[in-house]
PDB file of C-alpha atoms in Angstrom:
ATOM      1  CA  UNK A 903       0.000   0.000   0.000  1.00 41.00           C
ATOM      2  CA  UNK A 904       1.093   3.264  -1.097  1.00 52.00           C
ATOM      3  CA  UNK A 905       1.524   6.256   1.684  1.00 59.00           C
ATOM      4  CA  UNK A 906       1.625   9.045  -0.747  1.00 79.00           C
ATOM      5  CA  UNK A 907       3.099  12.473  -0.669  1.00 88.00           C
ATOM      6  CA  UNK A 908       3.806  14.021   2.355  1.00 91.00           C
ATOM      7  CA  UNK A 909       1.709  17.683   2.519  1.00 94.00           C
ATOM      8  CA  UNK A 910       4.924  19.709   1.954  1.00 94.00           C
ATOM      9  CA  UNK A 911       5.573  17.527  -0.945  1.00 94.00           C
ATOM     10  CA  UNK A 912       2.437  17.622  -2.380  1.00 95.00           C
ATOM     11  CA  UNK A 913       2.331  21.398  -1.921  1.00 96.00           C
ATOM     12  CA  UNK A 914       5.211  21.553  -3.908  1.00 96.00           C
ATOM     13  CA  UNK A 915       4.673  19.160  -6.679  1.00 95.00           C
ATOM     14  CA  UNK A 916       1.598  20.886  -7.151  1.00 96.00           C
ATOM     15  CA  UNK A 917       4.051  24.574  -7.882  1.00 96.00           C
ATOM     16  CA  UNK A 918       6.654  22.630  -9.614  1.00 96.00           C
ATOM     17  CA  UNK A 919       3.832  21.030 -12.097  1.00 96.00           C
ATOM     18  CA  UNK A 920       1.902  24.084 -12.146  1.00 94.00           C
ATOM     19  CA  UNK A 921       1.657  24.546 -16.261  1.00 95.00           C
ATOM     20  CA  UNK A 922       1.778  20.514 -17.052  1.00 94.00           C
ATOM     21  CA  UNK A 923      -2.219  18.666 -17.296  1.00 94.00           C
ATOM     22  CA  UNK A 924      -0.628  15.518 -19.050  1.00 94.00           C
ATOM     23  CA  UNK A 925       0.275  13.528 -16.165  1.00 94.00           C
ATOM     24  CA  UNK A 926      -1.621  12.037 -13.276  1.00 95.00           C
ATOM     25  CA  UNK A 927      -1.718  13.482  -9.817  1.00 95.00           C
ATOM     26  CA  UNK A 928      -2.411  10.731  -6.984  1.00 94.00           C
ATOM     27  CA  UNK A 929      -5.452  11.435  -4.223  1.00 94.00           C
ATOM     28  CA  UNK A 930      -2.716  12.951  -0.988  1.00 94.00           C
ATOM     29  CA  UNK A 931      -1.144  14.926  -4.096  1.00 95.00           C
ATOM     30  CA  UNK A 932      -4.561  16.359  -4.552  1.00 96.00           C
ATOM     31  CA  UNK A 933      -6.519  16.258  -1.346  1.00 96.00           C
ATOM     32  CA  UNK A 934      -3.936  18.403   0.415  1.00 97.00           C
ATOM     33  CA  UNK A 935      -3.483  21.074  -1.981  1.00 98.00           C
ATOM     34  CA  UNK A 936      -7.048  21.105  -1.384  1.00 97.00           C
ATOM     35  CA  UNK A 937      -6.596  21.783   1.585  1.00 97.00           C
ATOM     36  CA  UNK A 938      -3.860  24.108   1.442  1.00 98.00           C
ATOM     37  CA  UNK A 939      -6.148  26.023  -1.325  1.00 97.00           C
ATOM     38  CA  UNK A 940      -9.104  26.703   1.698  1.00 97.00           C
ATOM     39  CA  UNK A 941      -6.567  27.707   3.850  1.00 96.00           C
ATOM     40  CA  UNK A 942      -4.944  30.041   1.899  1.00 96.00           C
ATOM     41  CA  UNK A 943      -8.095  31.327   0.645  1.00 94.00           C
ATOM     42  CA  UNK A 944      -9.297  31.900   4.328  1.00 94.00           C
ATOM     43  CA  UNK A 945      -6.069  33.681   5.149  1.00 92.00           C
ATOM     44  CA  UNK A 946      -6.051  36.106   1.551  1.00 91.00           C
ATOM     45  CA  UNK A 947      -9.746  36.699   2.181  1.00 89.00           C
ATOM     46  CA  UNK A 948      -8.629  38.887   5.625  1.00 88.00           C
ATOM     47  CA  UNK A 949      -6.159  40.745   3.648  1.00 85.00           C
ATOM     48  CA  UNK A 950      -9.490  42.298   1.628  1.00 81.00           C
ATOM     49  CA  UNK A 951     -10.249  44.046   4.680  1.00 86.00           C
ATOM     50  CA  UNK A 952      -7.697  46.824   3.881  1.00 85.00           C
ATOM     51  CA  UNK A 953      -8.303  49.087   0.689  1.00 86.00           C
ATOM     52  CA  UNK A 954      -6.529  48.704  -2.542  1.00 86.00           C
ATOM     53  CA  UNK A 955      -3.312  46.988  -1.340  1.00 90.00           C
ATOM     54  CA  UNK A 956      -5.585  44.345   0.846  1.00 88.00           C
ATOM     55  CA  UNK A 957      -7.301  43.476  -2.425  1.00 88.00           C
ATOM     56  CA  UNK A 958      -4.886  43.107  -4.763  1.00 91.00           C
ATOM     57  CA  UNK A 959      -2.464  41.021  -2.488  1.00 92.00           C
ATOM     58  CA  UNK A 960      -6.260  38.568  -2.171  1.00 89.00           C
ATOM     59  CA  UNK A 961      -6.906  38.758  -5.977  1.00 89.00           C
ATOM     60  CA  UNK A 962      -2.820  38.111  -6.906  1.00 93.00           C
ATOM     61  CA  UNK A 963      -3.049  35.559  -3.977  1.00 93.00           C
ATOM     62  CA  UNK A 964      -6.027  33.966  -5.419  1.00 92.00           C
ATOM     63  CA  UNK A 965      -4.615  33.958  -8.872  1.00 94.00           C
ATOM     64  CA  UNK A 966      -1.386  32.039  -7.248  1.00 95.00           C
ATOM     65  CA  UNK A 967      -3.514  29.346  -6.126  1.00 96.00           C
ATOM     66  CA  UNK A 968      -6.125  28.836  -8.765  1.00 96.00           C
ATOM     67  CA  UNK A 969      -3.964  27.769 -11.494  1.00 96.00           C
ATOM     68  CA  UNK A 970      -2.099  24.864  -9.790  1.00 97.00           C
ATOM     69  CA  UNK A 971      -5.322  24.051  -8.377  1.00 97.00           C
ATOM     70  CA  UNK A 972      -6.907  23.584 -11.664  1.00 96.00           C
ATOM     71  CA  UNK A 973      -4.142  21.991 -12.887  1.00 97.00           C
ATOM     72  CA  UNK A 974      -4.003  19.489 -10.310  1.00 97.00           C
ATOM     73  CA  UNK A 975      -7.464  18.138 -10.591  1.00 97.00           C
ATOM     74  CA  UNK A 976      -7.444  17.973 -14.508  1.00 97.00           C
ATOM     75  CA  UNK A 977      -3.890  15.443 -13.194  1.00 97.00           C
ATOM     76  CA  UNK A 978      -6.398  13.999 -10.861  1.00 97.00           C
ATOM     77  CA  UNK A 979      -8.984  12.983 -13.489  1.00 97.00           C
ATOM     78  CA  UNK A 980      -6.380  11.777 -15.496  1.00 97.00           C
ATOM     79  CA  UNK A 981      -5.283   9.612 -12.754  1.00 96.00           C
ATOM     80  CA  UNK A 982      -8.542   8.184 -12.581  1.00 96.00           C
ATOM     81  CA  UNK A 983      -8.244   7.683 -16.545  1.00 95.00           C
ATOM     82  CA  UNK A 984     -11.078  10.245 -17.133  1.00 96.00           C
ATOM     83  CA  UNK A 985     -10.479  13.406 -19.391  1.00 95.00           C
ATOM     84  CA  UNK A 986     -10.384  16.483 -17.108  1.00 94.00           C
ATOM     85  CA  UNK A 987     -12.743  18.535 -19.060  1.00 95.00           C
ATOM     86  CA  UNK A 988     -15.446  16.833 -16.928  1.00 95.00           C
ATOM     87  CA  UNK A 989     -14.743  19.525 -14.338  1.00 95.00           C
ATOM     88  CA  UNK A 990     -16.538  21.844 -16.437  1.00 95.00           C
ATOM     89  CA  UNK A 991     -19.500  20.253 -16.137  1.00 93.00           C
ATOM     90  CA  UNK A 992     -20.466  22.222 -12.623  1.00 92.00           C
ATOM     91  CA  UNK A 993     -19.207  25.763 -14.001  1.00 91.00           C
ATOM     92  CA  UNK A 994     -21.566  25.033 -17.503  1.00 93.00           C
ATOM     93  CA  UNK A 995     -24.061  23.993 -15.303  1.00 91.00           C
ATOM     94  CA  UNK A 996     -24.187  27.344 -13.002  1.00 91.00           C
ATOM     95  CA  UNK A 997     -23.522  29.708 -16.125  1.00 90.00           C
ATOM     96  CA  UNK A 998     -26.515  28.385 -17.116  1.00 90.00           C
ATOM     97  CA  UNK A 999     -28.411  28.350 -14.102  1.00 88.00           C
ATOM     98  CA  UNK A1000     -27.360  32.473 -13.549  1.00 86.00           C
ATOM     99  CA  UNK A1001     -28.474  33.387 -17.068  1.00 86.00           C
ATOM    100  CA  UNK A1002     -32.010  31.418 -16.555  1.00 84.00           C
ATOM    101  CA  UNK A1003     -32.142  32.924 -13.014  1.00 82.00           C
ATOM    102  CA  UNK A1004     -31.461  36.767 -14.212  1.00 82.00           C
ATOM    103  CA  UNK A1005     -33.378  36.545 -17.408  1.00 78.00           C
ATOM    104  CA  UNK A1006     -36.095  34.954 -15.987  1.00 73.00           C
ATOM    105  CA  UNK A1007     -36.741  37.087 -13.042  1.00 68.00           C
ATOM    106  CA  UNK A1008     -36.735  39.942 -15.678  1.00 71.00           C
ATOM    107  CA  UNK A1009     -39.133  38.488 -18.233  1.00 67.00           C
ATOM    108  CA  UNK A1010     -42.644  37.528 -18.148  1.00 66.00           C
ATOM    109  CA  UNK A1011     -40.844  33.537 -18.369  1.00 65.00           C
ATOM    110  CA  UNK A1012     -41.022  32.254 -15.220  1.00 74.00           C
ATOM    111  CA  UNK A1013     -40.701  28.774 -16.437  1.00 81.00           C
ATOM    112  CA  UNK A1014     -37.105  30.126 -16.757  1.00 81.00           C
ATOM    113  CA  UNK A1015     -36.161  31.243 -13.465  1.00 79.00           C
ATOM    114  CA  UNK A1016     -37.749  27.496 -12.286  1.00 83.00           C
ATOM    115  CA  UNK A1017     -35.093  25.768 -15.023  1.00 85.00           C
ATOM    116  CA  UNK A1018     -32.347  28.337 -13.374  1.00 84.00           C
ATOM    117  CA  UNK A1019     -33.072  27.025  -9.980  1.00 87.00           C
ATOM    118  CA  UNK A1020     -33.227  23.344 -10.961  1.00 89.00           C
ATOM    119  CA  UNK A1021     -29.931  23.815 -13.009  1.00 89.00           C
ATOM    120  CA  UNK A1022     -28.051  25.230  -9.587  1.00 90.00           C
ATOM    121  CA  UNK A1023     -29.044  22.715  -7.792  1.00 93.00           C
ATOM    122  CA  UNK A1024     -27.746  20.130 -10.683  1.00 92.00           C
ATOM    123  CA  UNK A1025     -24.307  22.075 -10.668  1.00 92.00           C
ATOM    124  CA  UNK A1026     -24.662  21.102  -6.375  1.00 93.00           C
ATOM    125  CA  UNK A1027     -24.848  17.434  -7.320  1.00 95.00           C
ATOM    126  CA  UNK A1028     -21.881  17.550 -10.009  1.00 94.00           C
ATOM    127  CA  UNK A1029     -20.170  18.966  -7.811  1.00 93.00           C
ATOM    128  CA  UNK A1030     -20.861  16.776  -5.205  1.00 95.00           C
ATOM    129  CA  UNK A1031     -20.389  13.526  -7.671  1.00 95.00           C
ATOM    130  CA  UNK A1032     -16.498  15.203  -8.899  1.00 95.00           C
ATOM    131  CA  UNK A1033     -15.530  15.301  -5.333  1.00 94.00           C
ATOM    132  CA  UNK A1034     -16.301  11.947  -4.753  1.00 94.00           C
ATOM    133  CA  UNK A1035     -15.172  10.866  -7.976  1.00 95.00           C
ATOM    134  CA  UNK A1036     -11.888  12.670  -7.541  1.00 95.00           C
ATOM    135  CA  UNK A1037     -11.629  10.527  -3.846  1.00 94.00           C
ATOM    136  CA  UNK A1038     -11.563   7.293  -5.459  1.00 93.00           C
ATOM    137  CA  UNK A1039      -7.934   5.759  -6.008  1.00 92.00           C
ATOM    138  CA  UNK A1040      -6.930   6.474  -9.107  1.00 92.00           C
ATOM    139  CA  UNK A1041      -6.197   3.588 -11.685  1.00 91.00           C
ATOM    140  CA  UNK A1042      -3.435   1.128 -11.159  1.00 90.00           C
ATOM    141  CA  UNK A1043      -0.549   1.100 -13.753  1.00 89.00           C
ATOM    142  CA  UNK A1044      -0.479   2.655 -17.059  1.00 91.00           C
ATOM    143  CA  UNK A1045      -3.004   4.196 -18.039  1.00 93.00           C
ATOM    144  CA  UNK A1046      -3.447   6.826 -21.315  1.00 94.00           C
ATOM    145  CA  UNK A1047      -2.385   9.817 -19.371  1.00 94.00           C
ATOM    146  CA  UNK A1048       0.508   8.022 -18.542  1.00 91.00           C
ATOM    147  CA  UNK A1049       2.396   5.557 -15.996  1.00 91.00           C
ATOM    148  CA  UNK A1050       0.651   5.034 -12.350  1.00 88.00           C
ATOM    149  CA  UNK A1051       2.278   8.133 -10.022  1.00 85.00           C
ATOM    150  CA  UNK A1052       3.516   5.453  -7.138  1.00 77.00           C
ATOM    151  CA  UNK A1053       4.623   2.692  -9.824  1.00 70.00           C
ATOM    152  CA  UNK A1054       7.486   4.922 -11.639  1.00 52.00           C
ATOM    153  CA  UNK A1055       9.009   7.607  -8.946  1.00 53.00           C
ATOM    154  CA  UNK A1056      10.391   9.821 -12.045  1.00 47.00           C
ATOM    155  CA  UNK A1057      12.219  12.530 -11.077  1.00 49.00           C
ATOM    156  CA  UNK A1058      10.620  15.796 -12.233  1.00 48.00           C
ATOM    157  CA  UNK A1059      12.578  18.342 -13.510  1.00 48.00           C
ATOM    158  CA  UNK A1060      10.859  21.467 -15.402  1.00 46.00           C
ATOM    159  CA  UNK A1061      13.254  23.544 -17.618  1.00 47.00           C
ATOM    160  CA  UNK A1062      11.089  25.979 -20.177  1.00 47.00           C
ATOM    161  CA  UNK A1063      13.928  27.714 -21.571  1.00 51.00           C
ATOM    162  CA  UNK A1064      15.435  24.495 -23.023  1.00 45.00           C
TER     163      UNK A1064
END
């Protein structure tokens, strides 16, 4: 049985892989960036308290975390051999649901604010059904996103410039 990656290391695998969506990410790679993400998001959300500087250090801050985080749950899917544009599936889902919501509380349709409402609370359960999808353990060996993250221990090593 596999242990994992420590939270430090899965903190920073998450920063060192933060551009690459083509490999897998296992579940403690994952669940504690998660982690680190609220937490980091609780802390930058006290910085807003103090004007201009407070909210551009929370929406820089917020910018920092956001793209490893979305890169680390398309790895995630991947590691669970399913294509990581299923995580768009909530935020269609409530785009939707806002537009039928605001246009329907505006027109005469109220059939359409009803379909908003039923469409947020659709976006609930997908998002409810990723985040136990993305707690399952991901699939063993190879897979088409690429060897099993606890099989092949490669070292990583990023270099853009070469």
């Amino acid at each position: 049985m596999n242990e994992g990656l420590s939270f430090s290391e899965a903190i920073k695998t998450c920063y060192q892989k933060i551009f690459i969506i083509n490999t897998r990410a296992c579940r403690s790679e994952f669940w504690y960036f998660v982690i680190f993400a609220f937490v980091a998001h609780l802390v930058l959300s006290f910085c807003t308290v103090f004007p201009i500087i407070g909210e551009l250090i929370g929406s820089l801050g917020s910018l920092i975390i956001i793209i490893p985080f979305i890169t680390v749950s398309i790895r995630r899917m991947h590691d669970l051999d399913k294509s990581g544009l299923w995580l768009l599936l909530p935020a269609l889902l409530i785009t939707l649901a806002l537009f039928l919501i605001l246009y329907g509380a505006f027109a005469t349709a109220g059939i359409l604010f009803f379909l908003g409402i039923v469409l947020t609370l659709a976006s609930a359960v997908s998002v409810i059904l990723l985040a136990l999808l993305l707690a399952h353990p991901g699939t063993p060996g190879q897979n088409r996103f690429g060897p099993d993250p606890f099989q092949h221990k490669i070292p990583f090593s990023f270099k853009p410039w070469e």
